[in-house]
Short mmCIF file of C-alpha atoms in Angstrom, two decimals:
data_model
loop_
_atom_site.label_atom_id
_atom_site.label_comp_id
_atom_site.label_asym_id
_atom_site.label_seq_id
_atom_site.Cartn_x
_atom_site.Cartn_y
_atom_site.Cartn_z
CA PRO F 933 66.04 106.01 55.54
CA PRO F 934 62.39 105.04 55.70
CA GLU F 935 62.32 105.30 59.49
CA THR F 936 63.63 108.89 59.40
CA ARG F 937 61.11 109.91 56.72
CA ALA F 938 58.22 108.44 58.77
CA ALA F 939 59.42 110.28 61.83
CA VAL F 940 59.47 113.54 59.92
CA ARG F 941 55.90 112.95 58.79
CA THR F 942 54.75 112.13 62.31
CA HIS F 943 56.18 115.30 63.91
CA SER F 944 55.34 117.77 61.11
CA GLY F 945 51.78 116.78 60.21
CA PRO F 946 49.32 119.66 60.05
CA ALA F 947 47.06 120.37 62.98
CA PRO F 948 43.34 120.84 62.22
CA VAL F 949 41.99 124.32 62.63
CA THR F 950 38.76 123.66 64.46
CA ASP F 951 38.73 126.16 67.29
CA VAL F 952 34.98 126.90 67.37
CA ALA F 953 35.63 129.94 69.60
CA LYS F 954 37.37 131.60 66.67
CA LEU F 955 34.95 130.50 63.97
CA CYS F 956 32.22 133.02 62.93
CA VAL F 957 30.18 132.41 59.78
CA CYS F 958 28.16 135.69 60.18
CA ASP F 959 31.26 137.93 60.27
CA LEU F 960 30.95 139.46 56.81
CA LEU F 961 32.07 143.10 57.17
CA VAL F 962 35.78 143.98 57.24
CA ALA F 963 36.77 145.66 60.52
CA GLN F 964 33.13 146.36 61.35
CA CYS F 965 30.57 144.90 63.66
CA ASP F 966 27.89 142.85 61.92
CA VAL F 967 24.41 143.40 63.30
CA ASN F 968 23.20 140.53 65.53
CA CYS F 969 26.41 138.55 64.97
CA CYS F 970 27.30 137.57 68.49
CA CYS F 971 30.54 135.86 67.46
CA ASP F 972 31.96 138.84 65.59
CA PRO F 973 35.30 139.82 67.22
CA ASP F 974 34.87 143.42 65.96
CA CYS F 975 31.75 143.95 68.13
CA THR F 976 32.14 145.66 71.50
CA ALA F 977 29.98 145.50 74.63
CA ALA F 978 28.24 148.66 73.43
CA ASP F 979 27.36 146.90 70.14
CA PHE F 980 26.08 143.78 71.95
CA SER F 981 23.76 146.00 74.07
CA LEU F 982 21.96 147.02 70.83
CA PHE F 983 21.47 143.46 69.49
CA THR F 984 17.97 141.96 69.48
CA THR F 985 19.08 138.30 68.98
CA CYS F 986 22.01 136.16 67.99
CA SER F 987 21.72 135.27 64.26
CA VAL F 988 24.08 132.27 64.80
CA PRO F 989 23.34 130.92 68.29
CA ILE F 990 25.67 127.88 68.00
CA VAL F 991 28.94 127.28 66.19
CA THR F 992 30.26 123.74 65.81
CA GLY F 993 32.84 121.96 63.70
CA ASP F 994 32.20 118.65 61.86
CA ASN F 995 28.85 117.25 63.01
CA ARG F 996 29.99 113.78 62.16
CA LEU F 997 32.36 113.60 65.13
CA CYS F 998 31.28 111.65 68.19
CA SER F 999 32.29 114.40 70.57
CA GLN F 1000 33.36 117.94 69.88
CA LYS F 1001 33.41 121.50 71.27
CA ALA F 1002 30.50 123.84 70.61
CA ALA F 1003 30.31 127.59 71.11
CA ILE F 1004 26.97 128.80 72.46
CA TYR F 1005 26.01 132.48 72.04
CA SER F 1006 22.99 134.14 73.62
CA LEU F 1007 21.81 137.51 74.97
CA ASP F 1008 20.96 138.42 78.55
CA VAL F 1009 18.09 140.85 77.83
CA GLU F 1010 17.36 141.30 81.56
CA ALA F 1011 20.72 142.89 82.17
CA ASN F 1012 21.04 146.67 81.96
CA PRO F 1013 22.40 147.13 79.39
CA PRO F 1014 21.85 143.73 77.65
CA GLU F 1015 24.97 141.57 77.54
CA ARG F 1016 26.22 138.77 75.36
CA ILE F 1017 26.67 135.34 76.98
CA PHE F 1018 29.37 132.98 75.66
CA LYS F 1019 29.69 129.36 76.60
CA LEU F 1020 32.04 126.60 75.36
CA ILE F 1021 30.52 123.19 75.95
CA ASP F 1022 31.20 119.54 74.96
CA GLN F 1023 28.62 118.31 72.48
CA VAL F 1024 28.01 114.55 72.14
CA ASN F 1025 26.68 113.08 68.89
CA PRO F 1026 23.84 110.65 69.68
CA SER F 1027 24.27 108.75 66.42
CA VAL F 1028 25.82 105.28 66.52
CA PHE F 1029 27.72 105.97 63.30
CA CYS F 1030 30.11 108.83 64.12
CA ILE F 1031 33.81 109.62 63.79
CA HIS F 1032 35.70 108.94 66.98
CA ALA F 1033 38.99 110.60 65.97
CA THR F 1034 40.35 112.31 62.88
CA ASN F 1035 43.52 110.41 62.60
CA TYR F 1036 43.95 110.64 58.84
CA LYS F 1037 46.20 113.73 58.93
CA GLU F 1038 46.36 114.12 55.15
CA ALA F 1039 42.68 114.86 54.99
CA LEU F 1040 42.97 117.88 57.26
CA SER F 1041 44.65 120.18 54.73
CA PHE F 1042 45.17 120.63 51.01
CA SER F 1043 48.73 120.42 49.73
CA SER F 1044 49.54 122.89 46.98
CA PRO F 1045 50.43 121.05 43.76
CA GLN F 1046 53.91 121.60 42.45
CA MET F 1047 53.86 123.61 39.24
CA PRO F 1048 55.86 122.06 36.41
CA THR F 1049 58.83 124.12 35.18
CA SER F 1050 61.74 123.45 32.89
CA GLU F 1051 63.84 122.43 35.94
CA ASN F 1052 61.48 120.01 37.61
CA PHE F 1053 59.56 118.61 34.60
CA ASP F 1054 61.61 115.39 34.38
CA GLN F 1055 61.25 114.74 38.10
CA LEU F 1056 57.43 115.29 38.02
CA LEU F 1057 57.11 113.07 34.95
CA LYS F 1058 58.97 110.28 36.65
CA GLU F 1059 56.80 110.55 39.74
CA PHE F 1060 53.38 110.68 38.06
CA GLU F 1061 53.82 108.74 34.78
CA SER F 1062 52.78 105.38 36.17
CA ALA F 1063 49.19 104.22 36.45
CA ALA F 1064 49.23 104.46 40.27
CA PHE F 1065 51.21 106.81 42.53
CA SER F 1066 51.17 107.99 46.15
CA ALA F 1067 49.11 111.07 46.85
CA GLU F 1068 50.99 111.58 50.14
CA PRO F 1069 53.64 114.24 49.93
CA ASP F 1070 57.18 113.55 51.10
CA SER F 1071 56.92 116.13 53.85
CA TRP F 1072 54.48 118.62 55.31
CA ASN F 1073 55.46 122.23 55.16
CA MET F 1074 54.08 123.94 58.27
CA ASN F 1075 55.62 127.33 57.40
CA THR F 1076 52.53 129.19 56.31
CA ASP F 1077 54.47 132.38 55.67
CA ALA F 1078 56.50 130.77 52.88
CA GLN F 1079 55.00 131.35 49.44
CA SER F 1080 54.25 128.22 47.48
CA PRO F 1081 54.86 128.10 43.74
CA SER F 1082 51.09 128.12 43.05
CA ASP F 1083 50.75 131.28 45.16
CA ALA F 1084 53.58 132.89 43.29
CA ASN F 1085 51.91 132.26 39.96
CA GLU F 1086 48.40 133.16 41.16
CA THR F 1087 46.91 136.27 39.57
CA TYR F 1088 44.87 138.47 41.89
CA ARG F 1089 42.11 140.81 40.78
CA TYR F 1090 39.21 142.79 42.24
CA GLU F 1091 35.78 141.26 42.09
CA TYR F 1092 32.39 142.84 42.69
CA GLY F 1093 31.93 143.94 46.29
CA VAL F 1094 35.47 143.23 47.39
CA PRO F 1095 36.82 146.08 49.57
CA ILE F 1096 39.30 148.25 47.71
CA GLN F 1097 42.64 147.84 49.38
CA THR F 1098 45.10 150.66 50.15
CA VAL F 1099 48.64 150.69 51.43
CA ASP F 1100 47.60 150.83 55.08
CA ALA F 1101 44.15 149.27 55.03
CA PHE F 1102 41.05 149.93 52.83
CA LEU F 1103 39.54 152.88 51.02
CA ARG F 1104 36.95 154.10 53.49
CA LEU F 1105 33.98 156.38 52.99
CA PRO F 1106 32.38 158.46 55.78
CA SER F 1107 28.82 157.19 56.24
CA PRO F 1108 26.17 156.97 59.00
CA VAL F 1109 25.94 153.62 60.76
CA VAL F 1110 23.46 153.59 63.56
CA SER F 1111 22.75 157.33 63.85
CA SER F 1112 23.40 160.21 61.43
CA TRP F 1113 26.88 160.79 62.86
CA CYS F 1114 29.75 159.92 60.53
CA SER F 1115 31.70 156.75 60.89
CA ASP F 1116 34.96 156.34 58.96
CA ALA F 1117 34.91 152.50 59.04
CA ASN F 1118 32.85 151.93 55.86
CA PRO F 1119 35.07 150.27 53.25
CA ALA F 1120 34.46 151.01 49.59
CA GLY F 1121 33.45 147.96 47.63
CA PHE F 1122 34.70 147.38 44.05
CA LEU F 1123 32.06 148.33 41.48
CA VAL F 1124 29.63 149.36 44.22
CA ASN F 1125 28.51 152.91 43.56
CA GLN F 1126 27.78 154.60 46.84
CA ALA F 1127 26.43 158.05 47.89
CA THR F 1128 26.35 158.79 51.63
CA LYS F 1129 25.61 161.82 53.86
CA CYS F 1130 26.38 162.10 57.53
CA THR F 1131 26.91 164.64 60.27
CA ARG F 1132 30.36 165.29 61.84
CA SER F 1133 31.12 167.10 65.01
CA VAL F 1134 33.49 170.04 64.49
CA SER F 1135 34.65 173.23 66.16
CA VAL F 1136 36.81 176.15 65.04
CA GLU F 1137 39.35 175.58 67.79
CA LYS F 1138 39.95 171.92 66.86
CA CYS F 1139 39.41 171.90 63.12
CA GLY F 1140 43.12 171.57 62.39
CA ASN F 1141 43.30 168.37 64.43
CA ILE F 1142 40.25 166.58 62.93
CA GLN F 1143 41.67 164.30 60.18
CA ALA F 1144 38.35 163.66 58.47
CA VAL F 1145 37.93 167.33 57.46
CA SER F 1146 41.31 167.54 55.72
CA MET F 1147 41.93 166.73 52.02
CA LEU F 1148 44.96 164.65 53.10
CA PHE F 1149 42.66 162.15 54.82
CA TYR F 1150 41.12 161.23 51.48
CA ILE F 1151 44.15 161.23 49.12
CA ASN F 1152 47.13 160.41 51.33
CA SER F 1153 46.88 156.62 51.02
CA SER F 1154 47.60 154.99 47.62
CA ILE F 1155 45.24 152.26 46.29
CA LEU F 1156 46.56 148.85 45.38
CA ALA F 1157 46.02 148.16 41.66
CA VAL F 1158 45.01 144.58 42.50
CA PRO F 1159 44.65 142.92 45.96
CA LYS F 1160 47.87 141.78 47.62
CA SER F 1161 50.12 143.53 45.10
CA SER F 1162 52.93 146.04 45.33
CA GLN F 1163 51.64 148.12 42.47
CA MET F 1164 50.07 151.31 43.73
CA VAL F 1165 47.73 153.90 42.18
CA ASN F 1166 47.89 157.41 43.61
CA ILE F 1167 44.66 159.35 44.16
CA THR F 1168 44.82 162.56 42.14
CA VAL F 1169 42.80 165.67 42.79
CA GLN F 1170 40.47 166.27 39.85
CA SER F 1171 38.71 169.43 40.98
CA VAL F 1172 38.27 171.66 44.04
CA VAL F 1173 35.17 173.77 44.63
CA VAL F 1174 35.06 176.28 47.48
CA GLN F 1175 31.67 176.93 49.12
CA SER F 1176 31.16 180.23 50.92
CA LEU F 1177 29.12 180.69 54.12
CA ASN F 1178 26.12 181.79 52.08
CA GLY F 1179 26.27 178.72 49.84
CA MET F 1180 27.97 180.12 46.72
CA TRP F 1181 30.27 177.72 44.87
CA THR F 1182 33.56 178.79 43.22
CA LEU F 1183 35.63 176.41 41.10
CA LEU F 1184 39.31 176.82 41.59
CA ASN F 1185 41.36 177.15 38.46
CA SER F 1186 44.19 174.98 39.78
CA SER F 1187 43.15 171.68 41.35
CA ASP F 1188 46.68 170.51 42.26
CA ILE F 1189 46.96 172.88 45.19
CA LEU F 1190 46.48 171.14 48.55
CA ARG F 1191 44.36 173.24 50.84
CA LEU F 1192 44.54 172.29 54.48
CA PRO F 1193 42.15 173.47 57.24
CA MET F 1194 43.28 176.65 58.93
CA ILE F 1195 41.85 179.30 61.26
CA LEU F 1196 41.35 182.75 59.69
CA ASP F 1197 39.40 185.64 61.30
CA GLU F 1198 37.71 183.39 63.87
CA MET F 1199 36.65 180.96 61.11
CA CYS F 1200 37.98 177.58 60.03
CA ILE F 1201 38.38 177.41 56.24
CA ASN F 1202 39.20 174.66 53.78
CA ILE F 1203 37.31 171.99 55.63
CA VAL F 1204 36.03 169.08 53.49
CA LEU F 1205 32.19 169.22 52.99
CA GLY F 1206 32.10 166.70 50.22
CA VAL F 1207 34.33 164.28 48.36
CA SER F 1208 33.66 162.28 45.17
CA TYR F 1209 35.83 159.38 44.08
CA HIS F 1210 36.01 158.21 40.50
CA ILE F 1211 37.72 154.89 39.92
CA THR F 1212 38.80 153.65 36.45
CA TYR F 1213 39.29 149.92 36.03
CA THR F 1214 40.03 147.34 33.38
CA ASP F 1215 37.98 144.25 32.41
CA ALA F 1216 40.60 142.16 34.21
CA GLY F 1217 39.63 143.69 37.59
CA GLU F 1218 42.63 146.01 37.88
CA ILE F 1219 42.36 149.63 39.07
CA ILE F 1220 44.43 151.93 36.85
CA GLU F 1221 43.25 155.43 37.85
CA ALA F 1222 41.69 157.11 40.93
CA ALA F 1223 40.59 160.69 41.13
CA ALA F 1224 38.92 162.74 43.84
CA SER F 1225 36.86 165.89 43.60
CA PHE F 1226 36.31 168.04 46.71
CA VAL F 1227 33.93 170.66 48.02
CA LEU F 1228 35.61 172.82 50.67
CA GLY F 1229 33.85 175.16 53.01
CA ALA F 1230 34.20 177.26 56.14
CA ILE F 1231 32.57 177.36 59.55
CA ASN F 1232 32.30 180.04 62.18
CA LYS F 1233 32.45 179.77 65.97
CA GLU F 1234 28.70 179.06 66.27
CA ALA F 1235 28.91 175.92 64.16
CA LEU F 1236 28.97 172.68 66.14
CA SER F 1237 28.70 170.21 63.30
CA ILE F 1238 28.80 169.96 59.50
CA GLN F 1239 27.14 167.61 57.01
CA GLN F 1240 29.59 165.68 54.86
CA SER F 1241 28.74 163.89 51.59
CA CYS F 1242 30.78 161.21 49.93
CA GLU F 1243 30.35 159.45 46.67
CA ILE F 1244 32.21 156.82 44.64
CA SER F 1245 31.66 155.77 41.04
CA PHE F 1246 33.38 153.34 38.67
CA THR F 1247 34.03 153.40 34.91
CA GLN F 1248 35.68 150.75 32.81
CA VAL F 1249 38.51 152.01 30.67
CA ASN F 1250 37.70 152.84 27.09
CA THR F 1251 33.93 152.88 27.78
CA LYS F 1252 31.46 155.67 28.32
CA PRO F 1253 29.26 155.65 31.48
CA VAL F 1254 25.54 155.15 30.93
CA PRO F 1255 23.65 158.25 32.10
CA LEU F 1256 21.03 157.83 34.81
CA SER F 1257 17.49 159.13 34.78
CA GLY F 1258 17.29 159.97 38.47
CA ASN F 1259 18.82 159.04 41.77
CA PRO F 1260 16.92 157.08 42.88
CA GLY F 1261 13.53 158.12 41.52
CA TYR F 1262 12.89 159.14 37.94
CA VAL F 1263 13.12 162.84 37.02
CA VAL F 1264 10.40 164.23 34.77
CA GLY F 1265 11.73 164.71 31.26
CA LEU F 1266 14.54 162.08 31.47
CA PRO F 1267 14.39 158.90 29.37
CA VAL F 1268 12.82 155.68 30.70
CA ARG F 1269 15.62 153.09 30.94
CA ALA F 1270 14.91 149.69 29.56
CA GLY F 1271 16.61 146.33 29.02
CA PHE F 1272 16.12 142.72 28.10
CA ARG F 1273 17.11 139.31 29.32
CA PRO F 1274 19.60 137.73 26.89
CA GLN F 1275 19.97 133.98 26.77
CA GLY F 1276 22.24 132.56 29.44
CA TYR F 1277 21.62 135.42 31.93
CA PRO F 1278 19.44 135.03 34.98
CA PHE F 1279 18.83 138.78 35.25
CA PRO F 1280 18.06 141.69 32.85
CA VAL F 1281 20.94 143.76 31.59
CA GLU F 1282 21.08 147.09 29.93
CA ILE F 1283 20.82 146.81 26.15
CA LEU F 1284 22.23 148.62 23.14
CA PHE F 1285 19.60 149.34 20.51
CA ASN F 1286 20.60 149.92 16.89
CA THR F 1287 19.62 153.57 17.14
CA ASN F 1288 19.82 153.90 20.92
CA LYS F 1289 23.08 153.49 22.67
CA TYR F 1290 21.86 154.17 26.15
CA GLY F 1291 19.30 151.41 26.63
CA GLN F 1292 16.15 153.49 26.68
CA LEU F 1293 12.53 152.74 25.94
CA THR F 1294 11.67 154.19 22.53
CA ILE F 1295 8.67 154.66 20.24
CA LEU F 1296 8.17 155.55 16.59
CA GLN F 1297 9.39 159.02 15.71
CA SER F 1298 7.17 161.15 13.43
CA THR F 1299 8.72 162.47 10.28
CA SER F 1300 7.81 165.47 8.12
CA ASN F 1301 6.60 163.44 5.12
CA GLN F 1302 4.50 161.08 7.32
CA ASP F 1303 5.48 158.10 5.23
CA CYS F 1304 5.63 154.97 7.34
CA LEU F 1305 7.98 153.03 4.97
CA ALA F 1306 10.45 155.97 5.02
CA ALA F 1307 10.29 156.29 8.79
CA GLN F 1308 11.68 152.82 9.54
CA GLY F 1309 14.47 152.98 12.11
CA ALA F 1310 13.56 156.48 13.34
CA ARG F 1311 12.96 156.23 17.10
CA THR F 1312 12.56 158.72 19.92
CA PRO F 1313 13.09 157.97 23.58
CA VAL F 1314 10.12 157.84 25.97
CA LEU F 1315 10.56 160.60 28.48
CA PHE F 1316 9.28 160.01 31.99
CA GLY F 1317 6.12 161.91 32.82
CA TYR F 1318 5.55 163.04 29.16
CA ASN F 1319 2.40 161.66 27.43
CA MET F 1320 3.50 161.22 23.81
CA VAL F 1321 1.74 160.45 20.51
CA SER F 1322 3.45 159.84 17.20
CA GLY F 1323 2.51 158.26 13.91
CA CYS F 1324 2.69 157.95 10.14
CA LYS F 1325 0.58 157.01 7.16
CA LEU F 1326 0.85 153.71 5.26
CA ARG F 1327 -0.15 153.57 1.66
CA ILE F 1328 -1.39 150.08 0.81
CA THR F 1329 -1.91 148.65 -2.66
CA ALA F 1330 -3.34 145.32 -3.78
CA ALA F 1331 0.15 144.18 -4.82
CA MET F 1332 1.35 144.05 -1.18
CA LYS F 1333 1.73 140.73 0.52
CA CYS F 1334 0.10 140.16 3.91
CA GLN F 1335 2.91 138.47 5.88
CA PRO F 1336 5.82 140.84 4.92
CA LEU F 1337 3.61 143.87 5.55
CA THR F 1338 2.67 142.66 9.02
CA GLN F 1339 6.30 142.08 10.01
CA THR F 1340 7.26 145.52 8.59
CA LEU F 1341 4.61 147.20 10.69
CA LEU F 1342 5.65 145.32 13.86
CA ASP F 1343 9.26 146.43 13.35
CA LEU F 1344 8.00 149.98 12.74
CA LEU F 1345 5.97 150.09 15.96
CA LYS F 1346 8.22 148.15 18.34
CA GLY F 1347 11.66 148.71 16.78
CA GLN F 1348 14.12 146.01 15.91
CA THR F 1349 14.59 144.91 19.58
CA PHE F 1350 11.73 145.72 21.93
CA PRO F 1351 12.87 145.55 25.54
CA GLU F 1352 11.49 143.08 28.01
CA TYR F 1353 12.07 145.10 31.19
CA VAL F 1354 11.89 148.69 32.39
CA ALA F 1355 13.94 150.04 35.25
CA SER F 1356 11.71 150.90 38.25
CA PHE F 1357 14.10 153.61 39.41
CA GLY F 1358 16.21 156.08 37.50
CA ASN F 1359 19.46 154.57 38.92
CA SER F 1360 18.54 150.83 38.77
CA ARG F 1361 21.55 148.64 38.07
CA ALA F 1362 21.55 145.51 35.85
CA GLN F 1363 22.44 143.20 38.71
CA ASP F 1364 19.55 144.42 40.93
CA VAL F 1365 16.92 141.98 39.70
CA LEU F 1366 14.07 143.36 41.83
CA ASP F 1367 14.58 146.87 40.43
CA TRP F 1368 13.40 145.84 36.93
CA VAL F 1369 9.71 145.63 35.95
CA PRO F 1370 8.66 143.22 33.14
CA ILE F 1371 6.69 144.61 30.25
CA THR F 1372 3.27 142.96 29.89
CA HIS F 1373 2.04 142.56 26.28
CA PHE F 1374 -1.54 142.62 25.12
CA LYS F 1375 -3.11 142.28 21.68
CA ILE F 1376 -6.55 143.41 20.72
CA SER F 1377 -8.40 143.40 17.38
CA GLU F 1378 -10.58 146.10 15.86
CA GLN F 1379 -13.85 145.35 14.13
CA ARG F 1380 -13.06 147.89 11.43
CA MET F 1381 -12.19 146.41 7.99
CA TYR F 1382 -10.24 147.72 5.03
CA ASN F 1383 -10.89 146.15 1.63
CA THR F 1384 -7.46 145.30 0.20
CA PHE F 1385 -6.56 141.64 0.13
CA GLN F 1386 -8.41 138.73 -1.39
CA SER F 1387 -8.43 136.94 1.97
CA SER F 1388 -8.52 138.62 5.38
CA CYS F 1389 -5.20 139.82 6.79
CA GLN F 1390 -4.56 140.98 10.34
CA ILE F 1391 -2.03 143.87 10.46
CA PRO F 1392 -0.94 145.93 13.54
CA ILE F 1393 -1.95 149.54 13.35
CA SER F 1394 -1.10 150.99 16.77
CA LEU F 1395 1.10 150.47 19.83
CA GLU F 1396 -0.12 151.86 23.15
CA ILE F 1397 2.29 151.89 26.11
CA GLU F 1398 0.95 152.62 29.58
CA VAL F 1399 3.43 153.33 32.36
CA LYS F 1400 2.03 153.19 35.89
CA TRP F 1401 4.14 154.83 38.54
CA THR F 1402 3.79 155.76 42.19
CA LYS F 1403 5.45 158.06 44.69
CA TYR F 1404 7.83 156.05 46.76
CA GLY F 1405 9.51 156.86 50.10
CA SER F 1406 9.11 159.83 52.37
CA LEU F 1407 6.22 162.25 51.94
CA VAL F 1408 8.71 165.10 52.26
CA ASN F 1409 10.76 163.98 49.29
CA PRO F 1410 8.87 161.31 47.30
CA GLN F 1411 10.64 159.44 44.56
CA ALA F 1412 9.05 158.43 41.28
CA ARG F 1413 9.01 154.59 40.86
CA ILE F 1414 7.61 152.67 37.93
CA VAL F 1415 5.52 149.68 39.13
CA ASN F 1416 3.82 148.42 35.91
CA VAL F 1417 4.29 148.76 32.17
CA THR F 1418 1.85 147.38 29.52
CA ALA F 1419 2.32 147.40 25.74
CA THR F 1420 -0.89 146.90 23.73
CA ILE F 1421 -0.81 146.10 19.95
CA THR F 1422 -4.01 146.81 18.11
CA THR F 1423 -4.67 145.00 14.88
CA THR F 1424 -7.27 145.34 12.14
CA THR F 1425 -8.56 143.19 9.31
CA LEU F 1426 -7.84 143.96 5.63
CA LYS F 1427 -9.76 142.66 2.66
CA GLN F 1428 -9.51 142.84 -1.15
CA LEU F 1429 -9.59 146.19 -3.02
CA PRO F 1430 -10.40 146.55 -6.68
CA SER F 1431 -7.33 146.47 -8.91
CA GLY F 1432 -5.59 149.83 -9.21
CA ARG F 1433 -7.04 151.23 -6.06
CA GLU F 1434 -5.04 152.45 -3.04
CA ARG F 1435 -5.85 153.13 0.54
CA THR F 1436 -4.03 155.07 3.26
CA ILE F 1437 -4.15 153.75 6.88
CA PRO F 1438 -2.84 155.73 9.92
CA ILE F 1439 -0.24 153.97 12.10
CA THR F 1440 0.09 155.43 15.66
CA SER F 1441 2.22 154.95 18.80
CA SER F 1442 1.35 156.48 22.14
CA VAL F 1443 2.67 156.56 25.69
CA VAL F 1444 0.56 157.43 28.74
CA PHE F 1445 1.92 157.90 32.26
CA THR F 1446 -0.54 157.12 35.08
CA ASP F 1447 0.05 158.12 38.72
CA ILE F 1448 -1.39 155.38 40.93
CA SER F 1449 -0.19 156.85 44.23
CA SER F 1450 -2.68 156.69 47.01
CA PRO F 1451 -3.55 160.23 48.18
CA ALA F 1452 -2.83 161.02 51.78
CA GLU F 1453 -5.94 160.92 53.95
CA PRO F 1454 -7.06 164.07 55.84
CA GLY F 1455 -5.28 164.25 59.17
CA TYR F 1456 -2.81 161.59 58.07
CA LYS F 1457 0.44 161.67 59.98
CA ALA F 1458 3.47 160.20 58.26
CA TRP F 1459 5.48 157.58 60.03
CA PRO F 1460 8.72 158.92 61.45
CA THR F 1461 11.77 158.15 59.27
CA ILE F 1462 15.14 157.04 60.53
CA ASN F 1463 18.19 158.24 58.68
CA VAL F 1464 20.09 154.97 58.65
CA LYS F 1465 21.96 153.37 55.74
CA LEU F 1466 23.01 149.74 55.82
CA PRO F 1467 26.55 148.90 54.80
CA PHE F 1468 26.92 148.07 51.13
CA ASP F 1469 27.58 144.36 51.77
CA PHE F 1470 25.00 143.91 54.58
CA PHE F 1471 23.13 141.22 52.58
CA PHE F 1472 26.34 139.56 51.19
CA PRO F 1473 26.46 137.16 49.38
CA PHE F 1474 22.94 138.07 48.27
CA VAL F 1475 22.27 141.19 46.14
#
């Protein structure tokens, strides 16, 4: 009956979720305290004492309501230690036009549409075939645990930066948070390469009870192939290296042997000094393989702490990883990485040249016969820190046309696809826009003339690339960073030669590296450095 149906709707309508005390827009990290996020439920009193301000001082619901609750957050800096202050107040909207009550229950939630199947197709067609139909469902389902048909058909996948899920929680990497001491609450983000180092307190007597120094801690939990799935990927041991007390490394022949920490001759052996994860994934965002490589070591009774290193890298299946030229700064002798901005992309991406599969900056390669027309397509990568000069000789006759010759020489000097950007660091990624330096182009003309054509013809005869770099970071371990790149094309004018005469013109390419670092002044004292690494998604959703 209609009365019964109306009663069901009245009693089972969804309640709005507007508890401002539980809302927190700055809570971005999973199971971690976000810096200066006073509403983060993961933060403790000790965390609040280190805050300098509340990034979100007030949390409200819909500002169009006439009256609503508001959560106020602040810091009592005069307390020792500083404390967070939380207040829940009634906020009144001064506007004349405001919403007094949200009595339209259907607008407070989204109903999942029913997916058509062979069993319900006729019923759905009968309901929605007319020009007008009711958008109100027959009943509200308040059982949030029940899976709707749309949820059952939804396909999950990993996206960039999403924490990698395991059977029990997330794949976590030891990393420093506030100090250099290790914290095991750093989740690994999908496609986010990380390399961390931290200090862990250990002792010979308790080494068997510290989980984070055992291989089991890093491989015991299986990874979910895609989020919220039952398909699991086991972490296999790829290699095991044993480091002696004097620093010698020995690669074990068999990597499938699980070596657990144990006490031997007043030493604790087989403790994890380093672990490196390698994740293989598909283009659909599914993890299909996970491998871990370990460095095991030993400590004696005098040791109070160890330094642990942890890395994670990702490779798409059926692809080869692009080699880096440094981490982070460039290493002398490694290729300068370059890229371009294709149409439709707001950031530069790594490119694939015809003769260069690694996206490197290249110049003309000299050949033995020095013939420019025979050297087309021969390129050599520009190596960081190496000043280079290459060239060839062009034999010009009166039968040559100006425009085709000019284009041929441009392709010879710059290659088929000259990049638009150069990576400022040796490990710059395509999505890190600020890590790519645009190449500035110049064109100058020489006064020298060659008599060849009936009318004057401007042809390029040289390409000069200048790479300006600086020492970046700490004075103890400076990193090479490229800050400016210029490419200068020099042209010259050709005029008519007598019939039957030929002339040979040299074509050259050069690369010059210039260090523009400011020298340290006498008596200069470097600023102290703090060994702190922000979480990988600290600036989420910004890169």
